[in-house]
Short mmCIF file of C-alpha atoms and ligand atoms in Angstrom, two decimals:
data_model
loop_
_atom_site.label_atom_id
_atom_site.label_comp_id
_atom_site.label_asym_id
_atom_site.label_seq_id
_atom_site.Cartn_x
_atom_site.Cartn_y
_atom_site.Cartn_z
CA UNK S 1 0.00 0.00 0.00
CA UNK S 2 3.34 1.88 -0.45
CA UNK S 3 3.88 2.79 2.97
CA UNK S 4 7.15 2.34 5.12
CA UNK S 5 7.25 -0.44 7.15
CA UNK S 6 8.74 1.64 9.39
CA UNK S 7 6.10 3.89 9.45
CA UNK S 8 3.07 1.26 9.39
CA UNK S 9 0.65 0.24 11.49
CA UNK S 10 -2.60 -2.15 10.97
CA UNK S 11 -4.58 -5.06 11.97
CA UNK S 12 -7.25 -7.39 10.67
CA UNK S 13 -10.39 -6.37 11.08
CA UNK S 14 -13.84 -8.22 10.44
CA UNK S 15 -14.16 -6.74 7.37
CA UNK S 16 -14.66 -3.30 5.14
CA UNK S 17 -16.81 -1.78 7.24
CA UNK S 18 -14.93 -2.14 10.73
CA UNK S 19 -11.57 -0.88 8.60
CA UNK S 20 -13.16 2.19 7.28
CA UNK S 21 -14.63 2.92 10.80
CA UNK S 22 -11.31 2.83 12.50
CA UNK S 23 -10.11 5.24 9.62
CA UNK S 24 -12.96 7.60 9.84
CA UNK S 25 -12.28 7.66 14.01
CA UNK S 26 -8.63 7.72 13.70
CA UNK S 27 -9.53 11.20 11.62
CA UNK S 28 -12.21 12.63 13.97
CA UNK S 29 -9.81 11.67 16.61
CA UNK S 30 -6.57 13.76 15.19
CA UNK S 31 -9.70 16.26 13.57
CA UNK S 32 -12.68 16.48 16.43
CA UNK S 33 -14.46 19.16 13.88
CA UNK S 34 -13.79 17.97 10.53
CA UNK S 35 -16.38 17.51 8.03
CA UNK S 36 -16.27 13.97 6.01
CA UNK S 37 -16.69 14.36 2.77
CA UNK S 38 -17.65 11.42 0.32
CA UNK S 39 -19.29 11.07 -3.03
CA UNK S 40 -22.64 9.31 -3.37
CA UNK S 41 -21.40 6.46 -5.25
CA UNK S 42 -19.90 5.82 -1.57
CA UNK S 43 -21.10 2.55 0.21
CA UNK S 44 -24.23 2.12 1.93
CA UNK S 45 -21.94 1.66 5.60
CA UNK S 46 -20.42 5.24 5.32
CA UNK S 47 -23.53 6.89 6.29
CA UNK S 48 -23.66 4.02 9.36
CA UNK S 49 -20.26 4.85 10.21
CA UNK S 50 -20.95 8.72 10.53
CA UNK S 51 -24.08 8.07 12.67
CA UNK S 52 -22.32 6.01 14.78
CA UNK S 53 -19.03 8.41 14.86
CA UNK S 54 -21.72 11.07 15.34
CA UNK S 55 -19.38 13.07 12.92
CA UNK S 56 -20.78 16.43 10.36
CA UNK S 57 -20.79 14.94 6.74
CA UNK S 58 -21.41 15.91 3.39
CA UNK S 59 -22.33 13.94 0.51
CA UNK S 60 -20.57 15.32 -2.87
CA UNK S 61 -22.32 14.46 -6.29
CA UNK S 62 -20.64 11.53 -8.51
CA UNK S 63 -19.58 11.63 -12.09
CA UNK S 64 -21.35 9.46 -14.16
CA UNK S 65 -18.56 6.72 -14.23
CA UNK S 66 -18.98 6.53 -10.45
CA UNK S 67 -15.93 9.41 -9.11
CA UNK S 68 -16.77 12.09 -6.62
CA UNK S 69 -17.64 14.93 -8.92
CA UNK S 70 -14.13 17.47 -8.12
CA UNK S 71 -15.88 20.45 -8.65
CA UNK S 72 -18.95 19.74 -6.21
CA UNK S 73 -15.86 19.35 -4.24
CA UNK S 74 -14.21 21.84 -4.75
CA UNK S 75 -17.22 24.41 -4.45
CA UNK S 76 -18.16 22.67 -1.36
CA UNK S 77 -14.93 22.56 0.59
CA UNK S 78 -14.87 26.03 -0.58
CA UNK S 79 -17.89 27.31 1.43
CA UNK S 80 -16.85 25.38 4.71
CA UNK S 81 -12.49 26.25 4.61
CA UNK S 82 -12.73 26.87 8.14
CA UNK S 83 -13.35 23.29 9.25
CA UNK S 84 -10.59 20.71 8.85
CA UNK S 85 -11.44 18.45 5.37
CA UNK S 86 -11.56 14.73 5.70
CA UNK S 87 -11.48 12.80 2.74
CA UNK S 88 -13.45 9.31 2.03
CA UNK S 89 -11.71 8.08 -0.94
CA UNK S 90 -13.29 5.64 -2.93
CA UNK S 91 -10.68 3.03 -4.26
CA UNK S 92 -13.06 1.31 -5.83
CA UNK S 93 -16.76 2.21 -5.53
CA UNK S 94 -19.46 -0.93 -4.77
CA UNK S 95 -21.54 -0.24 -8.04
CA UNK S 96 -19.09 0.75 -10.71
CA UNK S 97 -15.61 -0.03 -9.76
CA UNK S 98 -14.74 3.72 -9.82
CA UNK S 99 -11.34 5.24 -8.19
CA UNK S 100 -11.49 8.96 -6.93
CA UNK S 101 -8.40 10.48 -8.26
CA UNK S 102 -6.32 11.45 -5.38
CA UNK S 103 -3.96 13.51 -7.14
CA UNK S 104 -7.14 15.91 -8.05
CA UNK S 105 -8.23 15.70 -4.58
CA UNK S 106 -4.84 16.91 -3.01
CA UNK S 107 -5.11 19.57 -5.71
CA UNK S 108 -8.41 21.07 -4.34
CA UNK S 109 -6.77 21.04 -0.95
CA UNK S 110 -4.08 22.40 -2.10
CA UNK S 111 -5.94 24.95 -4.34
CA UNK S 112 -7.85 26.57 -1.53
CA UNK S 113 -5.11 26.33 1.00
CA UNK S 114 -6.87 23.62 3.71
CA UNK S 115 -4.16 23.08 6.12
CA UNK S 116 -5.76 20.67 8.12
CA UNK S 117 -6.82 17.60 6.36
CA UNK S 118 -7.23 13.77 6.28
CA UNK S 119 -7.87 11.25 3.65
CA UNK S 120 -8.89 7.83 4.01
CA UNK S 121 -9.07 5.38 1.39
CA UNK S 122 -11.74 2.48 1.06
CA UNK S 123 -10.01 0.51 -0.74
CA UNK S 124 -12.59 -2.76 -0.15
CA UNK S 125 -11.75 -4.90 -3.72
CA UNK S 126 -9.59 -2.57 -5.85
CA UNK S 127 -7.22 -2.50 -2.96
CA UNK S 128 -5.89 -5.77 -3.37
CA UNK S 129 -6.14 -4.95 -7.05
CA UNK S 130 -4.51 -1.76 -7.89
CA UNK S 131 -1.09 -3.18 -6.66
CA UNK S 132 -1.12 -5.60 -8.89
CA UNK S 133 -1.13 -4.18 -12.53
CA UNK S 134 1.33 -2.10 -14.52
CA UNK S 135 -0.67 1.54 -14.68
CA UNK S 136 -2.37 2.03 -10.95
CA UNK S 137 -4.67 5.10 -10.18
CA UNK S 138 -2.61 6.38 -7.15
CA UNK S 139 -4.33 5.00 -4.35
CA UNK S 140 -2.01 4.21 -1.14
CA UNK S 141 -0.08 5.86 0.98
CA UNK S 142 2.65 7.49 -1.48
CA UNK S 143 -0.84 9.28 -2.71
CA UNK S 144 -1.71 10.92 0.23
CA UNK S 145 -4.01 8.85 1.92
CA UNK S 146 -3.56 8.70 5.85
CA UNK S 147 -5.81 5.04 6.46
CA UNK S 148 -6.61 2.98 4.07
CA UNK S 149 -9.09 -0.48 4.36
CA UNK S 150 -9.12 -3.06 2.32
CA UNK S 151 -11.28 -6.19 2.59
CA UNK S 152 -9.99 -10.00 3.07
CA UNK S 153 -12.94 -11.86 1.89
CA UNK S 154 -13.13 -10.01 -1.33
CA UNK S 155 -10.07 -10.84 -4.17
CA UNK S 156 -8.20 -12.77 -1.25
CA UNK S 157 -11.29 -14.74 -0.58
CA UNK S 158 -10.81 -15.43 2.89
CA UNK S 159 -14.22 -18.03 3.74
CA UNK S 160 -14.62 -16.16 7.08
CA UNK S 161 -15.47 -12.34 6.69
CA UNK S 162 -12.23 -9.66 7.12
CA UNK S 163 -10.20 -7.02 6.54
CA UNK S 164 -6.78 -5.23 6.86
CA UNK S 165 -6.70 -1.30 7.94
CA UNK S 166 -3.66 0.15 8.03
CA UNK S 167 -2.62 3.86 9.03
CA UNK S 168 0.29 5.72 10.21
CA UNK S 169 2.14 4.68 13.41
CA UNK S 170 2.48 8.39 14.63
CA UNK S 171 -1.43 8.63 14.57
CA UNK S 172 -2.27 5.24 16.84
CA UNK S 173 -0.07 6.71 19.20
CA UNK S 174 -2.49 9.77 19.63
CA UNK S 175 -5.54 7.39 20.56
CA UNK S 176 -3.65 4.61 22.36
CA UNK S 177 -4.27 4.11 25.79
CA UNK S 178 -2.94 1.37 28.67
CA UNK S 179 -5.07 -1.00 30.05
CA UNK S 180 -4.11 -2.57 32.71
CA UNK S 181 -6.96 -5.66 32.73
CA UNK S 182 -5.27 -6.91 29.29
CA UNK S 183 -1.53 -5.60 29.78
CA UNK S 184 -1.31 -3.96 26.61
CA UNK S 185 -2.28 -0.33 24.78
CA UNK S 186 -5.71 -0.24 23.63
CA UNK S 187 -5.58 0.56 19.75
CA UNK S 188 -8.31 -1.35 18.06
CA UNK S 189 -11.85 -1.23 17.57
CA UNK S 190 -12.93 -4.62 19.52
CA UNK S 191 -11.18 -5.64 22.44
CA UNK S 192 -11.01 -9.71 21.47
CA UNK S 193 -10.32 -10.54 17.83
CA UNK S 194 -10.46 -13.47 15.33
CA UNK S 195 -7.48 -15.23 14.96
CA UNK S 196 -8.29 -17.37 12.61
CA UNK S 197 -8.46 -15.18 9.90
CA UNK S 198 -4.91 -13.16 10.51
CA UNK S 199 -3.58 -16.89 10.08
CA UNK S 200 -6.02 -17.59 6.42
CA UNK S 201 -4.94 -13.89 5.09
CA UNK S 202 -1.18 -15.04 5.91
CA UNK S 203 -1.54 -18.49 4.21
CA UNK S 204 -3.18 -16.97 0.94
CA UNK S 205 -0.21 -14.30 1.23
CA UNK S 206 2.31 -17.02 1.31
CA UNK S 207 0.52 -19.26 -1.29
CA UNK S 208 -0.26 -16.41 -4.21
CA UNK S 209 2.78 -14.02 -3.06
CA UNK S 210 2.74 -10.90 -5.70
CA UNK S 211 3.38 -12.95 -8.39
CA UNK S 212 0.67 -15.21 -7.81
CA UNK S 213 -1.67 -11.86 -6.96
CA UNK S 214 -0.35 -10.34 -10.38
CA UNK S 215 -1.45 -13.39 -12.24
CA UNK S 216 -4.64 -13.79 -10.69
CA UNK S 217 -5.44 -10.10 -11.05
CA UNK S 218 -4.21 -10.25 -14.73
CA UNK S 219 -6.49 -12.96 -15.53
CA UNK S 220 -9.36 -11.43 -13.81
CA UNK S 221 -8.91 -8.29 -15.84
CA UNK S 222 -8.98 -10.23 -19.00
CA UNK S 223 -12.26 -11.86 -18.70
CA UNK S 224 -13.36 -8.96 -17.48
CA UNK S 225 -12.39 -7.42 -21.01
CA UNK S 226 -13.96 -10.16 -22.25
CA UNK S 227 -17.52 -9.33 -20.47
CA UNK S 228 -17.14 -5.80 -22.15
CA UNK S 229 -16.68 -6.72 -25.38
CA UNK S 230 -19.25 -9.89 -25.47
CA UNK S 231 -22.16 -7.25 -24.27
CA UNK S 232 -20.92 -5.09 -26.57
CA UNK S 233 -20.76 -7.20 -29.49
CA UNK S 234 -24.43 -8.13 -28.83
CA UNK S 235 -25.42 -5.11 -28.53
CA UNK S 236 -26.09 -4.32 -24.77
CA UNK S 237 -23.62 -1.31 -23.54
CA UNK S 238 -21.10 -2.51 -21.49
CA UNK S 239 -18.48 -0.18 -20.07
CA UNK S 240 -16.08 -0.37 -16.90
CA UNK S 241 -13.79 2.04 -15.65
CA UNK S 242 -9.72 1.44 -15.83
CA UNK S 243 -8.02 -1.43 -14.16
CA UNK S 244 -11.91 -2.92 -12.69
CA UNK S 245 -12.50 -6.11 -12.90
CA UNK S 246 -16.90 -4.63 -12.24
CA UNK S 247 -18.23 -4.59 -15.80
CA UNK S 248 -21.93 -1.90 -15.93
CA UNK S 249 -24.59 -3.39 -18.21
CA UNK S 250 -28.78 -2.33 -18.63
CA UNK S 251 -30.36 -3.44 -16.12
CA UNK S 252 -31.99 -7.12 -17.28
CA UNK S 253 -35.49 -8.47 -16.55
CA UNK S 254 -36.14 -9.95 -12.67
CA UNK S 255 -35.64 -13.32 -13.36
CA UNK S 256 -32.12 -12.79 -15.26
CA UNK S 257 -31.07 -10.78 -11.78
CA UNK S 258 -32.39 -13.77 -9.91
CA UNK S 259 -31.04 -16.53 -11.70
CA UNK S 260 -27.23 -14.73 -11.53
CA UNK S 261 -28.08 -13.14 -8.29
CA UNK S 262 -26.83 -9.40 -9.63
CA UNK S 263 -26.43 -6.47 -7.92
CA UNK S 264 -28.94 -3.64 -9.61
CA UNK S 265 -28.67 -0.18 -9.15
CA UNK S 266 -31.66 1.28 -11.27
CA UNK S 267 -30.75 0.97 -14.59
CA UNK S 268 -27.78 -0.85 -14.07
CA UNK S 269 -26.91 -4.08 -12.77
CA UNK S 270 -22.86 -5.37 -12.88
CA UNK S 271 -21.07 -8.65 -12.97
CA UNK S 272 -17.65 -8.36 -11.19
CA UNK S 273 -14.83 -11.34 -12.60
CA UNK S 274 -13.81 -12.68 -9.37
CA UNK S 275 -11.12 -15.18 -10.02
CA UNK S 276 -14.13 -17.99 -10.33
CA UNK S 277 -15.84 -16.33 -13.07
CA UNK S 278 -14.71 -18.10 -16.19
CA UNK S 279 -16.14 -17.09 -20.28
CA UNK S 280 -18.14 -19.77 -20.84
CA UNK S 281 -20.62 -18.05 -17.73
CA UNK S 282 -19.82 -14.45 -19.33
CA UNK S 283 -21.56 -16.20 -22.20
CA UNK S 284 -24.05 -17.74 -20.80
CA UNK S 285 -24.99 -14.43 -18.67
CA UNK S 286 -25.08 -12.58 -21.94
CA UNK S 287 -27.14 -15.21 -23.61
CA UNK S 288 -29.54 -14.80 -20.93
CA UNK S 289 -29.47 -11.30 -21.92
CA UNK S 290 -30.09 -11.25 -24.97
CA UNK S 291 -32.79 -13.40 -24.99
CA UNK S 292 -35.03 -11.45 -21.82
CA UNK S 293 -34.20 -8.40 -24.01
CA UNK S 294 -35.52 -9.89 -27.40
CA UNK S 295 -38.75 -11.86 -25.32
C1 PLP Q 1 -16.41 -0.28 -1.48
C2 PLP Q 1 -16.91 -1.00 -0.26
N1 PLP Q 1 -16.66 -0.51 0.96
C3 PLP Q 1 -17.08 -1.12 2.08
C4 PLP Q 1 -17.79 -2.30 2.02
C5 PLP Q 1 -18.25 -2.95 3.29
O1 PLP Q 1 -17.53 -4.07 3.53
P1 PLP Q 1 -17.97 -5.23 4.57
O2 PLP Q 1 -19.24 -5.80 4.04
O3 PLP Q 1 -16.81 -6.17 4.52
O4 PLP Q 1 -18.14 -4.61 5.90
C6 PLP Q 1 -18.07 -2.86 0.77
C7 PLP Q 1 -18.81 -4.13 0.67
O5 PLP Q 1 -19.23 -4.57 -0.36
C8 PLP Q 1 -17.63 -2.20 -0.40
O6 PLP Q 1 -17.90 -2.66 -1.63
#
């Protein structure tokens, strides 16, 4: 996630949702009047996580391929520059695969001098996929993100639900505190934690290692590419944004969605090639397709 080792600290969380909570705290904790800002592409937990962080919010209109729209951002940073700016990046968004760019982000903050700000990066699937190819969006540390979670039952595919946040060591020091019942400092969410799945992240680690992830990543891309052009060719729009393996398609009749079990968002429903997903299904989905659209 191009950050030091020196300079890193995480742990495995039950899953996206717990990761981008300790984030979002970890910001309201080094910024206690900060305003979270995140597009509405964002997932469905964010607004759960600002209820329960009882922390001001604004929701920032998304472009049409699923980024936060930079100059709703802009314009709305602009009217509130006297509150610290915390960033929800999507690295990845649920729907449509999209990546906020964080370079245009840090320009906005940069553009109307913000001097205190945060940015945390959900980085649920593309997380473990942006690593992995040969022309990222910046997305990690080296981009200016402060947190970032990424999810362990997603591309690793761990069979029990988890996650890895990680953040800066300097900041866990600032909401660490001893407690003397357990003998240790107090830095995570949940006292008592699964340790099954630290050990099942750590085995597919060792099994894949980057190559392995590069492969697997590669070959997920490519079928993905192959979704695209199959709905394409048949003449259903198909689109997906760069390196996302989450292909966007019309929406198909009910018992299409319920026979592949998709994910619809009005209009739209997408197919995302997880390492199982081979083309003889793509081809069968768009088959299926086809024929709901021509009954
Ligand atoms: C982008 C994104 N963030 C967060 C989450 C929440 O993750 P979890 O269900 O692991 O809590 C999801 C889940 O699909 C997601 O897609």
């Amino acid at each position: 996630m191009r950050l030091d080792p020196e300079d890193a600290w995480g742990y495995v969380t039950t899953g996206g949702t717990e990761g981008n909570m300790y984030g979002l705290y970890m910001a309201r904790e080094l910024h206690p009047n900060g305003v979270v800002y995140f597009s509405q592409d964002t997932h469905y937990s964010i607004l759960k996580i600002m209820q329960v962080l009882n922390m001001r919010n604004i929701m920032i209109k998304s472009l049409g391929n699923g980024e936060i729209d930079y100059e709703d951002l802009h314009e709305t940073i602009r009217i509130n520059r006297d509150v610290p700016v915390i960033i929800m990046a999507n690295i990845g968004t649920t729907m449509k695969g999209a990546v906020d760019d964080l370079v245009k982000v840090r320009e906005i903050l940069q553009d109307l001098v913000i001097t205190r700000s945060y940015i945390h990066s959900d980085a649920a699937l593309s997380g473990m996929i942006l690593p992995f190819v040969s022309d990222p969006q910046p997305f990690g540390f080296d981009a200016g993100a402060d947190s970032l979670a990424v999810s362990g039952h997603k591309l690793i595919g761990s069979p029990i639900p988890c996650g890895v946040v990680l953040t800066r060591k300097e900041y866990v020091a600032r909401i660490a505190r001893s407690v003397e019942v357990v003998g240790v400092m107090d830095t995570t969410i949940p006292g008592s934690r699964n340790a099954w799945t630290p050990l099942l992240l750590w085995y597919a680690l060792e099994r894949y290692g980057e190559e392995g992830f590069r492969e697997l990543v590669s070959g997920m891309l490519a079928v993905a590419e192959y979704a695209e052009e199959r709905f394409n060719d048949s003449g259903l729009p198909a689109w997906r944004n760069p390196n996302s393996v989450t292909v966007i398609f019309p929406r198909p009749p009910q018992d299409v969605m319920t026979k592949w079990q998709l994910a619809p968002h009005r209009d739209i429903a997408h197919l995302i090639t997880m390492p199982h997903v081979t083309r003889d299904m793509v081809d069968e989905l768009v088959d299926d397709c086809l024929a709901a659209v021509q009954v």
